[in-house]
Coordinates of N, CA and C and ligand atoms in Angstrom, one line a residue:
X126 N 0.8 -1.2 0.0 CA 0.0 -0.1 0.1 C 0.9 1.2 0.1
X127 N 1.1 1.8 -1.2 CA 2.0 2.9 -1.1 C 1.2 4.2 -1.7
X128 N -0.1 4.3 -1.1 CA -0.8 5.5 -1.7 C -0.3 6.9 -1.1
X129 N 0.2 6.8 0.1 CA 0.8 8.2 0.6 C 1.8 8.6 -0.3
X130 N 2.7 7.6 -0.6 CA 3.9 7.9 -1.4 C 3.6 8.5 -2.8
X131 N 2.7 7.9 -3.5 CA 2.3 8.3 -4.8 C 1.7 9.7 -4.7
X132 N 0.8 9.9 -3.6 CA 0.1 11.0 -3.5 C 1.1 12.2 -3.3
X133 N 2.2 11.9 -2.4 CA 3.1 12.9 -2.2 C 3.9 13.3 -3.6
X134 N 4.1 12.3 -4.3 CA 4.9 12.5 -5.6 C 4.0 13.3 -6.4
X135 N 2.7 13.0 -6.6 CA 1.9 13.9 -7.5 C 1.7 15.3 -7.0
X136 N 1.7 15.4 -5.7 CA 1.6 16.8 -5.1 C 2.7 17.5 -5.5
X137 N 4.0 16.9 -5.3 CA 5.2 17.6 -5.6 C 5.2 17.9 -7.1
X138 N 4.8 17.1 -8.0 CA 4.7 17.2 -9.4 C 3.9 18.5 -9.7
X139 N 2.7 18.6 -9.0 CA 1.8 19.6 -9.2 C 2.4 21.0 -8.8
X140 N 3.0 21.0 -7.8 CA 3.7 22.2 -7.3 C 4.8 22.7 -8.3
X141 N 5.5 21.7 -8.8 CA 6.6 22.1 -9.8 C 5.9 22.6 -10.9
X142 N 4.8 22.0 -11.5 CA 4.2 22.5 -12.7 C 3.7 23.9 -12.4
X143 N 3.1 24.1 -11.4 CA 2.7 25.5 -11.1 C 3.7 26.5 -11.0
X144 N 4.8 26.1 -10.4 CA 6.0 27.1 -10.2 C 6.6 27.3 -11.7
X145 N 6.6 26.2 -12.5 CA 7.2 26.2 -13.9 C 6.4 27.3 -14.7
X146 N 5.1 27.1 -14.5 CA 4.3 28.0 -15.4 C 4.2 29.4 -15.0
X147 N 4.4 29.5 -13.7 CA 4.5 31.0 -13.1 C 5.7 31.6 -13.6
X148 N 6.8 30.9 -13.5 CA 8.2 31.5 -14.0 C 8.1 31.8 -15.5
X149 N 7.4 30.9 -16.3 CA 7.5 31.0 -17.7 C 7.0 32.1 -18.4
X150 N 6.1 32.8 -17.7 CA 5.4 33.9 -18.3 C 5.4 35.2 -17.5
X151 N 5.7 36.2 -18.1 CA 5.7 37.6 -17.4 C 4.2 37.9 -17.1
X152 N 3.8 38.6 -16.0 CA 2.5 39.0 -15.6 C 1.8 39.6 -16.9
X153 N 0.6 39.0 -17.2 CA 0.0 39.6 -18.3 C -1.5 39.8 -18.0
X154 N -2.0 40.9 -18.6 CA -3.4 41.3 -18.3 C -4.4 40.5 -19.3
X155 N -5.5 40.2 -18.8 CA -6.6 39.5 -19.5 C -7.5 40.7 -20.0
X156 N -7.5 40.9 -21.3 CA -8.3 41.9 -21.8 C -9.8 41.8 -21.6
X157 N -10.4 40.5 -21.7 CA -11.7 40.3 -21.5 C -12.1 40.7 -20.1
X158 N -11.5 40.2 -19.1 CA -11.7 40.6 -17.6 C -11.5 42.0 -17.5
X159 N -10.6 42.5 -18.2 CA -10.4 44.1 -18.0 C -11.6 44.8 -18.4
X160 N -12.3 44.3 -19.5 CA -13.3 44.9 -20.0 C -14.5 45.0 -19.1
X161 N -14.6 43.9 -18.4 CA -15.6 43.7 -17.4 C -15.4 44.8 -16.2
X162 N -14.1 44.8 -15.8 CA -13.6 45.7 -14.6 C -13.9 47.1 -15.1
X163 N -13.6 47.5 -16.4 CA -13.6 48.9 -16.8 C -15.1 49.5 -16.7
X164 N -16.0 48.6 -16.7 CA -17.4 49.0 -16.6 C -17.4 49.9 -15.2
X165 N -16.7 49.7 -14.3 CA -16.6 50.4 -13.0 C -16.1 51.9 -13.3
X166 N -15.2 52.0 -14.3 CA -14.6 53.2 -14.7 C -15.6 54.0 -15.6
X167 N -16.4 53.2 -16.3 CA -17.3 53.9 -17.4 C -18.4 54.6 -16.7
X168 N -18.6 54.5 -15.3 CA -19.5 55.3 -14.5 C -19.1 56.7 -14.8
X169 N -17.9 57.0 -14.9 CA -17.4 58.3 -15.0 C -16.5 58.6 -16.3
X170 N -15.9 57.7 -16.9 CA -14.9 57.8 -18.0 C -15.5 57.3 -19.2
X171 N -15.2 57.8 -20.5 CA -15.4 57.2 -21.7 C -14.1 57.5 -22.4
X172 N -13.9 56.7 -23.6 CA -12.7 56.8 -24.2 C -12.5 58.1 -24.9
X173 N -13.5 58.4 -25.7 CA -13.4 59.8 -26.5 C -13.8 61.1 -25.9
X174 N -14.8 60.9 -24.9 CA -15.3 62.3 -24.5 C -15.1 62.4 -23.1
X175 N -15.0 63.8 -22.6 CA -15.0 64.0 -21.3 C -16.3 63.8 -20.6
X176 N -16.3 63.2 -19.5 CA -17.6 62.9 -18.8 C -17.5 63.5 -17.4
X177 N -17.7 62.6 -16.3 CA -17.4 63.0 -15.1 C -15.9 63.0 -14.7
X178 N -15.4 62.1 -15.6 CA -13.8 62.0 -15.6 C -13.4 62.3 -17.0
X179 N -12.1 62.6 -17.3 CA -11.5 63.0 -18.5 C -11.5 61.8 -19.5
X180 N -11.5 62.0 -20.8 CA -11.4 61.0 -21.9 C -10.0 60.3 -21.7
X181 N -10.2 59.0 -21.9 CA -9.1 58.1 -21.8 C -8.4 57.9 -23.1
X182 N -8.8 58.2 -24.3 CA -8.1 58.2 -25.5 C -6.7 59.1 -25.4
X183 N -5.7 58.4 -25.8 CA -4.3 59.1 -25.8 C -3.6 59.1 -24.3
X184 N -4.3 58.4 -23.3 CA -3.8 58.3 -22.0 C -2.3 57.9 -21.9
X185 N -1.9 56.9 -22.7 CA -0.5 56.4 -22.3 C 0.6 57.4 -22.9
X186 N 1.5 57.8 -22.2 CA 2.3 58.8 -22.7 C 1.9 60.3 -22.5
X187 N 0.7 60.4 -21.9 CA 0.3 61.8 -21.8 C 0.6 62.3 -20.4
X188 N 0.7 63.6 -20.2 CA 0.9 64.2 -19.0 C -0.4 64.2 -18.3
X189 N -0.4 63.9 -17.0 CA -1.6 63.9 -16.2 C -2.1 65.4 -16.2
X190 N -3.5 65.3 -16.1 CA -4.2 66.7 -16.1 C -4.3 67.5 -17.2
X191 N -4.1 67.0 -18.5 CA -4.0 67.9 -19.7 C -5.1 67.6 -20.6
X192 N -6.1 66.9 -20.4 CA -7.1 66.8 -21.5 C -7.8 68.0 -21.6
X193 N -7.8 68.6 -22.8 CA -8.5 70.0 -22.9 C -10.0 70.0 -22.6
X194 N -10.4 71.0 -21.8 CA -11.8 71.1 -21.6 C -12.2 70.4 -20.2
X195 N -11.2 69.7 -19.6 CA -11.7 69.0 -18.4 C -11.2 69.7 -17.1
X196 N -12.0 69.8 -16.1 CA -11.6 70.6 -15.0 C -11.1 69.7 -13.8
X197 N -9.6 69.6 -14.0 CA -9.0 68.7 -13.0 C -8.8 69.4 -11.7
X198 N -8.5 68.5 -10.7 CA -8.1 69.1 -9.4 C -6.5 69.6 -9.6
X199 N -6.1 70.6 -8.8 CA -4.8 71.0 -8.8 C -3.9 69.9 -8.5
X200 N -4.2 68.9 -7.7 CA -3.4 67.7 -7.3 C -3.1 67.2 -8.6
X201 N -4.1 66.8 -9.4 CA -3.8 66.0 -10.7 C -3.0 67.0 -11.7
X202 N -3.4 68.2 -11.8 CA -2.6 69.0 -12.8 C -1.1 69.3 -12.4
X203 N -0.8 69.2 -11.0 CA 0.6 69.5 -10.6 C 1.2 68.3 -10.1
X204 N 0.7 67.1 -10.6 CA 1.3 65.8 -10.1 C 2.6 65.6 -10.8
X205 N 2.9 66.0 -12.0 CA 4.0 65.7 -12.7 C 4.0 64.3 -13.3
X206 N 2.8 63.6 -13.1 CA 2.7 62.3 -13.6 C 2.8 62.2 -15.2
X207 N 3.5 61.3 -15.9 CA 3.2 61.0 -17.3 C 2.7 59.6 -17.2
X208 N 1.6 59.3 -17.7 CA 0.9 58.0 -17.5 C 1.6 56.9 -18.3
X209 N 2.0 55.8 -17.7 CA 2.4 54.7 -18.3 C 1.8 53.4 -17.5
X210 N 2.0 52.2 -18.0 CA 1.4 51.1 -17.3 C 1.7 51.0 -15.8
X211 N 3.0 51.4 -15.5 CA 3.4 51.2 -14.2 C 2.9 52.1 -13.2
X212 N 2.9 53.4 -13.6 CA 2.3 54.5 -12.8 C 0.8 54.3 -12.6
X213 N 0.2 53.9 -13.8 CA -1.2 53.7 -13.7 C -1.6 52.6 -12.7
X214 N -0.9 51.6 -12.7 CA -1.1 50.5 -11.8 C -0.8 51.0 -10.3
X215 N 0.2 51.8 -10.1 CA 0.5 52.3 -8.7 C -0.7 53.2 -8.2
X216 N -1.2 54.0 -9.2 CA -2.3 55.0 -8.9 C -3.6 54.1 -8.5
X217 N -3.8 53.2 -9.4 CA -5.1 52.4 -9.2 C -5.3 51.7 -8.0
X218 N -4.1 51.3 -7.3 CA -4.3 50.6 -6.0 C -5.2 51.4 -5.1
X219 N -5.0 52.7 -5.0 CA -5.8 53.5 -4.1 C -5.6 54.9 -4.6
X220 N -6.3 55.5 -5.4 CA -6.1 56.8 -6.0 C -6.0 57.8 -5.0
X221 N -6.8 57.9 -3.8 CA -6.7 58.9 -2.9 C -5.3 58.8 -2.1
X222 N -4.9 57.6 -1.9 CA -3.6 57.6 -1.2 C -2.4 57.9 -2.1
X223 N -2.5 57.5 -3.3 CA -1.5 57.8 -4.3 C -1.4 59.4 -4.6
X224 N -2.5 59.9 -4.7 CA -2.5 61.3 -5.0 C -3.5 62.0 -4.2
X225 N -3.0 62.5 -3.0 CA -4.0 63.1 -2.1 C -4.4 64.4 -2.8
X226 N -5.8 64.6 -2.6 CA -6.3 65.7 -3.1 C -7.0 65.5 -4.6
X227 N -6.8 64.3 -5.1 CA -7.5 63.9 -6.3 C -8.9 63.9 -6.1
X228 N -9.9 64.2 -7.1 CA -11.2 64.2 -7.1 C -11.8 63.0 -7.6
X229 N -10.8 62.1 -8.1 CA -11.4 60.8 -8.8 C -12.1 60.0 -7.6
X230 N -13.4 59.8 -7.6 CA -14.0 59.0 -6.6 C -14.1 57.5 -6.9
X231 N -12.9 56.9 -6.8 CA -12.9 55.4 -6.9 C -12.0 55.0 -5.9
X232 N -12.4 54.0 -5.2 CA -11.6 53.4 -4.1 C -10.3 52.7 -4.4
X233 N -10.4 52.1 -5.6 CA -9.0 51.4 -6.1 C -9.4 49.9 -6.3
X234 N -8.3 49.4 -6.9 CA -8.3 47.8 -7.2 C -7.0 47.4 -6.4
X235 N -7.2 46.8 -5.2 CA -6.1 46.4 -4.5 C -5.5 45.1 -5.1
X236 N -6.3 44.4 -5.8 CA -5.8 43.2 -6.5 C -5.0 43.5 -7.7
X237 N -3.7 43.0 -7.7 CA -2.8 43.2 -8.7 C -3.3 42.9 -10.1
X238 N -3.8 41.5 -10.1 CA -4.4 41.1 -11.4 C -5.4 41.8 -12.0
X239 N -6.3 42.4 -11.1 CA -7.5 43.3 -11.6 C -6.8 44.6 -12.3
X240 N -5.7 45.0 -11.7 CA -5.0 46.2 -12.2 C -4.4 45.8 -13.6
X241 N -3.8 44.7 -13.6 CA -3.0 44.3 -14.9 C -4.2 44.1 -16.0
X242 N -5.3 43.5 -15.6 CA -6.4 43.2 -16.7 C -7.1 44.5 -17.1
X243 N -7.4 45.4 -16.2 CA -8.0 46.7 -16.7 C -7.1 47.5 -17.5
X244 N -5.8 47.5 -17.2 CA -4.7 48.2 -17.9 C -4.5 47.6 -19.3
X245 N -4.5 46.3 -19.4 CA -4.4 45.6 -20.7 C -5.7 46.1 -21.4
X246 N -6.7 46.1 -20.9 CA -8.0 46.5 -21.7 C -7.8 47.8 -22.2
X247 N -7.3 48.8 -21.3 CA -7.2 50.2 -21.6 C -6.1 50.5 -22.8
X248 N -5.0 49.6 -22.6 CA -4.0 49.7 -23.7 C -4.7 49.2 -25.0
X249 N -5.5 48.2 -25.0 CA -6.0 47.8 -26.3 C -6.9 48.7 -26.9
X250 N -7.8 49.3 -26.0 CA -8.7 50.3 -26.6 C -8.0 51.5 -27.1
X251 N -7.1 52.0 -26.3 CA -6.4 53.3 -26.8 C -5.5 53.2 -28.0
X252 N -5.2 52.0 -28.3 CA -4.3 51.7 -29.5 C -5.3 51.2 -30.6
X253 N -6.5 51.1 -30.5 CA -7.3 50.8 -31.6 C -7.8 52.0 -32.3
X254 N -7.6 52.2 -33.6 CA -7.9 53.5 -34.2 C -9.4 53.7 -34.4
X255 N -10.1 52.7 -34.4 CA -11.6 52.7 -34.5 C -12.3 53.1 -33.1
X256 N -11.6 53.0 -32.0 CA -12.1 53.5 -30.7 C -11.3 55.0 -30.6
X257 N -10.1 55.0 -30.8 CA -9.4 56.3 -30.6 C -8.8 56.8 -31.7
X258 N -9.4 57.4 -32.7 CA -8.8 57.9 -34.0 C -7.6 58.8 -33.5
X259 N -6.5 58.7 -34.3 CA -5.3 59.4 -33.9 C -5.4 60.9 -34.5
X260 N -6.2 61.3 -35.4 CA -6.3 62.6 -35.8 C -7.4 63.3 -35.2
Ligands
LIG155 C1 -16.6 58.4 -9.7 C2 -16.1 58.8 -10.9 C3 -14.8 58.0 -11.4 C4 -14.5 56.7 -11.5 C5 -15.4 55.5 -11.0 C6 -13.2 56.6 -12.0 N1 -12.6 57.7 -12.2 FE1 -10.8 58.2 -13.1 N2 -11.2 60.2 -12.8 C7 -12.3 60.7 -12.4 C8 -12.0 62.1 -12.1 C9 -13.1 63.1 -11.7 C10 -10.7 62.4 -12.6 C11 -10.1 63.7 -12.5 C12 -9.3 63.7 -11.2 C13 -8.6 64.9 -10.7 O1 -8.6 65.9 -11.4 O2 -8.1 64.8 -9.5 C14 -10.2 61.1 -12.9 C15 -8.9 61.0 -13.5 C16 -8.5 59.8 -14.0 C17 -7.0 59.6 -14.6 C18 -6.2 60.7 -14.9 C19 -6.4 61.1 -16.4 C20 -5.6 62.3 -16.7 O3 -6.1 62.8 -17.9 O4 -4.7 62.8 -16.3 C21 -7.0 58.2 -14.9 C22 -5.8 57.5 -15.6 C23 -8.2 57.5 -14.4 N3 -9.1 58.6 -13.9 C24 -8.4 56.2 -14.6 C25 -9.6 55.6 -14.1 C26 -9.7 54.2 -14.2 C27 -8.9 53.2 -14.8 C28 -11.1 53.9 -13.5 C29 -11.6 52.6 -13.2 C30 -10.8 51.6 -12.6 C31 -11.5 55.1 -13.1 N4 -10.6 56.2 -13.5 C32 -12.6 55.3 -12.4 C33 -13.5 60.1 -12.0 C34 -13.6 58.7 -11.9

């Protein structure tokens, strides 16, 4: 009766496989899940138009607080942020803590995978010319 031994062996194999697949790929966002999460942003944001929040087209590489016609907080205007994936992820953990004085009324995504997913979706949308025309 060597059940415990083979059980242990398969448990070790499972752990090894999980470790291997975790190492083999850089953290990646799931665009489809990101689209679901972005519904929470859509309460205030749209890609092309300013709404309760500023338009998101052109976000990546843009200086924070610079969408024409949007009334930002001075905290956002004076933040010195240039949006990229890394800073956006840090901001979205908890916008109020990252940027005291921001008027963005969103508590944050504490879960890193959620942030990766929503950012993957935003990257996909903002680089799609049918969503965000470049001219
Ligand atoms: C309750 C409304 C609301 C929700 C929900 C919301 N935002 Fe905002 N967002 C704002 C407002 C208002 C601002 C401008 C903040 C300021 O000026 O301090 C803003 C600003 C931003 C900015 C800075 C844009 C720029 O032009 O510099 C980013 C990036 C952003 N939001 C992303 C998101 C994402 C991603 C989500 C969803 C996870 C989200 N927001 C959810 C209202 C919202």
